[in-house]
Amino acid sequence: MKAQTVIWIASKFSDEHRAAMDWLNTITQDEWRFFGLEIELWRIGTSPPAPKFSIICQPNKWSRAVRDQAAKAEASSPTQALQLRFWSGFRDRMLAKGQRAPKPSAQSWQSFGVGRTGFSLQGVVRRAEQQLTVRLYINCGGCQGSCRKKFDAQAIS
C-alpha cells in the first residue's frame, strides 16, 4: 500500500478550510491522509526566528471507522452482504500487492481506473452463472457513436 499524504501549511486556517480537510479525511480511502498545519515564528531571546507548527486537522480513525461501518450497513440483503464481503476481500488483496483499489460497495460490479480519462475496467460478479467477468468501459461523454471510431483508432495505433 502506498500512503499519500497532503500537508497544507498556512499562517491561519478558516473554519471552512478546516472543515474541507476534515471532509477529505472522512471520504477518502485509508491510504490518503490530509493534515492542516498552522505555522508561527517564535524567537527565544536573541535567537533567530524558528518555525513552530500546530496541527489544526488530521486524519481521524474514529470517523473512518464510522464511515466503514456505514458502508457495511449499506448491505441490506444477504446478496448485498455477500457482494460487499467479496469486494472488500478483493480490495484487501489489491492493497496487499501495492495496487490502488476503490472503496468496496454492496453491488455486483466495481469500477477500476486505468489511468486514462474515459476508460475504466469493471469487474462484474455474475452469481447465478458463477462467473467473474471483466469489461473495458469507454465513456466518451455524449460522443453519439464516435466511441467506436475512437476505440478503433486506438487499436490501430
Short mmCIF file of C-alpha atoms in Angstrom, two decimals:
data_model
loop_
_atom_site.label_atom_id
_atom_site.label_comp_id
_atom_site.label_asym_id
_atom_site.label_seq_id
_atom_site.Cartn_x
_atom_site.Cartn_y
_atom_site.Cartn_z
CA MET A 1 0.00 0.00 0.00
CA LYS A 2 1.38 3.41 -0.93
CA ALA A 3 0.28 6.09 1.50
CA GLN A 4 -0.46 9.51 0.10
CA THR A 5 -0.07 12.45 2.47
CA VAL A 6 -1.13 16.03 1.82
CA ILE A 7 0.15 18.70 4.21
CA TRP A 8 -1.32 22.19 3.93
CA ILE A 9 0.67 24.81 5.82
CA ALA A 10 -0.85 28.24 6.43
CA SER A 11 -0.48 31.10 8.87
CA LYS A 12 -4.19 30.76 9.77
CA PHE A 13 -6.95 28.27 8.86
CA SER A 14 -10.52 29.42 8.45
CA ASP A 15 -13.35 27.22 9.71
CA GLU A 16 -14.25 26.45 6.10
CA HIS A 17 -10.73 25.27 5.26
CA ARG A 18 -10.57 23.06 8.35
CA ALA A 19 -13.99 21.60 7.52
CA ALA A 20 -12.79 20.84 3.97
CA MET A 21 -9.71 18.99 5.29
CA ASP A 22 -11.83 17.06 7.81
CA TRP A 23 -14.26 16.16 5.00
CA LEU A 24 -11.41 14.89 2.81
CA ASN A 25 -10.12 12.75 5.68
CA THR A 26 -13.61 11.30 6.10
CA ILE A 27 -14.42 10.43 2.47
CA THR A 28 -11.08 9.26 1.11
CA GLN A 29 -9.58 5.79 1.32
CA ASP A 30 -7.35 4.97 4.27
CA GLU A 31 -4.11 5.38 2.35
CA TRP A 32 -4.88 9.11 1.89
CA ARG A 33 -4.12 11.46 4.80
CA PHE A 34 -4.74 15.20 4.94
CA PHE A 35 -3.06 17.41 7.54
CA GLY A 36 -3.54 21.11 8.19
CA LEU A 37 -0.69 22.88 9.99
CA GLU A 38 -0.56 26.47 11.19
CA ILE A 39 2.91 27.98 11.27
CA GLU A 40 4.17 30.67 13.61
CA LEU A 41 7.63 32.15 14.04
CA TRP A 42 8.96 32.03 17.57
CA ARG A 43 12.04 33.69 18.95
CA ILE A 44 13.66 32.92 22.27
CA GLY A 45 15.75 35.83 23.49
CA THR A 46 18.03 36.93 20.69
CA SER A 47 17.96 33.66 18.76
CA PRO A 48 16.96 33.65 15.10
CA PRO A 49 13.23 33.06 14.49
CA ALA A 50 12.26 29.39 14.30
CA PRO A 51 9.08 27.85 12.94
CA LYS A 52 6.51 26.41 15.32
CA PHE A 53 3.89 24.13 13.75
CA SER A 54 0.48 23.43 15.29
CA ILE A 55 -1.67 20.61 13.97
CA ILE A 56 -5.09 22.02 13.15
CA CYS A 57 -6.60 18.96 11.45
CA GLN A 58 -5.50 15.39 10.84
CA PRO A 59 -6.95 12.02 9.91
CA ASN A 60 -9.42 10.73 12.44
CA LYS A 61 -9.54 6.94 12.87
CA TRP A 62 -12.90 7.17 14.58
CA SER A 63 -14.60 8.96 11.66
CA ARG A 64 -13.08 6.48 9.19
CA ALA A 65 -14.32 3.57 11.32
CA VAL A 66 -17.81 5.11 11.31
CA ARG A 67 -17.62 5.50 7.52
CA ASP A 68 -16.61 1.85 7.11
CA GLN A 69 -19.43 0.69 9.40
CA ALA A 70 -21.90 2.76 7.38
CA ALA A 71 -20.69 1.06 4.21
CA LYS A 72 -21.27 -2.33 5.81
CA ALA A 73 -24.75 -1.26 6.92
CA GLU A 74 -25.42 -0.36 3.26
CA ALA A 75 -25.68 -4.09 2.57
CA SER A 76 -29.33 -4.61 3.45
CA SER A 77 -29.87 -8.03 1.82
CA PRO A 78 -27.89 -11.28 2.09
CA THR A 79 -26.82 -10.87 -1.56
CA GLN A 80 -25.56 -7.34 -0.93
CA ALA A 81 -23.70 -8.51 2.18
CA LEU A 82 -22.02 -11.20 0.07
CA GLN A 83 -21.13 -8.66 -2.63
CA LEU A 84 -19.67 -6.27 -0.06
CA ARG A 85 -17.65 -9.08 1.52
CA PHE A 86 -16.31 -10.14 -1.91
CA TRP A 87 -15.27 -6.61 -2.98
CA SER A 88 -13.78 -5.91 0.47
CA GLY A 89 -11.61 -9.03 0.20
CA PHE A 90 -10.69 -8.15 -3.37
CA ARG A 91 -9.65 -4.65 -2.25
CA ASP A 92 -7.57 -6.07 0.62
CA ARG A 93 -5.68 -8.33 -1.83
CA MET A 94 -5.03 -5.46 -4.24
CA LEU A 95 -3.75 -3.21 -1.45
CA ALA A 96 -1.53 -6.02 -0.15
CA LYS A 97 0.05 -6.20 -3.62
CA GLY A 98 0.64 -2.43 -3.65
CA GLN A 99 -2.16 -1.69 -6.10
CA ARG A 100 -4.74 1.07 -5.81
CA ALA A 101 -8.27 -0.11 -5.18
CA PRO A 102 -11.63 1.64 -4.88
CA LYS A 103 -13.78 1.56 -1.78
CA PRO A 104 -15.84 -1.66 -1.81
CA SER A 105 -19.59 -1.45 -2.31
CA ALA A 106 -22.59 -3.72 -1.96
CA GLN A 107 -23.25 -4.20 -5.66
CA SER A 108 -22.45 -6.74 -8.34
CA TRP A 109 -19.84 -4.60 -10.10
CA GLN A 110 -16.81 -2.47 -9.21
CA SER A 111 -15.02 0.08 -11.39
CA PHE A 112 -11.24 0.41 -11.57
CA GLY A 113 -9.46 3.37 -13.15
CA VAL A 114 -6.78 2.58 -15.72
CA GLY A 115 -5.03 5.94 -15.73
CA ARG A 116 -6.72 7.36 -18.80
CA THR A 117 -9.77 9.62 -18.85
CA GLY A 118 -12.88 7.96 -20.20
CA PHE A 119 -11.57 4.40 -19.78
CA SER A 120 -12.07 2.02 -16.87
CA LEU A 121 -12.22 -1.66 -16.11
CA GLN A 122 -15.29 -3.08 -14.43
CA GLY A 123 -15.27 -6.32 -12.51
CA VAL A 124 -18.72 -7.93 -12.57
CA VAL A 125 -19.78 -10.83 -10.36
CA ARG A 126 -22.49 -12.92 -12.00
CA ARG A 127 -23.58 -15.05 -9.10
CA ALA A 128 -26.25 -17.09 -10.90
CA GLU A 129 -23.73 -18.09 -13.59
CA GLN A 130 -20.89 -18.40 -11.05
CA GLN A 131 -18.76 -16.08 -13.17
CA LEU A 132 -16.49 -13.13 -12.66
CA THR A 133 -16.16 -11.05 -15.81
CA VAL A 134 -14.08 -8.01 -16.66
CA ARG A 135 -15.31 -5.29 -19.01
CA LEU A 136 -13.50 -2.41 -20.64
CA TYR A 137 -15.75 0.62 -20.23
CA ILE A 138 -15.27 3.55 -22.61
CA ASN A 139 -17.03 6.81 -21.82
CA CYS A 140 -16.64 9.48 -24.47
CA GLY A 141 -19.10 11.83 -22.75
CA GLY A 142 -22.02 12.06 -25.18
CA CYS A 143 -19.97 11.11 -28.22
CA GLN A 144 -23.02 9.88 -30.17
CA GLY A 145 -21.43 6.87 -31.79
CA SER A 146 -17.89 8.16 -32.15
CA CYS A 147 -16.69 5.95 -29.26
CA ARG A 148 -16.28 3.03 -31.64
CA LYS A 149 -14.24 5.20 -34.03
CA LYS A 150 -12.01 6.36 -31.15
CA PHE A 151 -11.59 2.79 -29.94
CA ASP A 152 -10.71 1.56 -33.44
CA ALA A 153 -8.23 4.43 -33.81
CA GLN A 154 -6.52 3.38 -30.54
CA ALA A 155 -6.41 -0.26 -31.65
CA ILE A 156 -4.67 0.67 -34.90
CA SER A 157 -2.04 2.99 -33.39
#
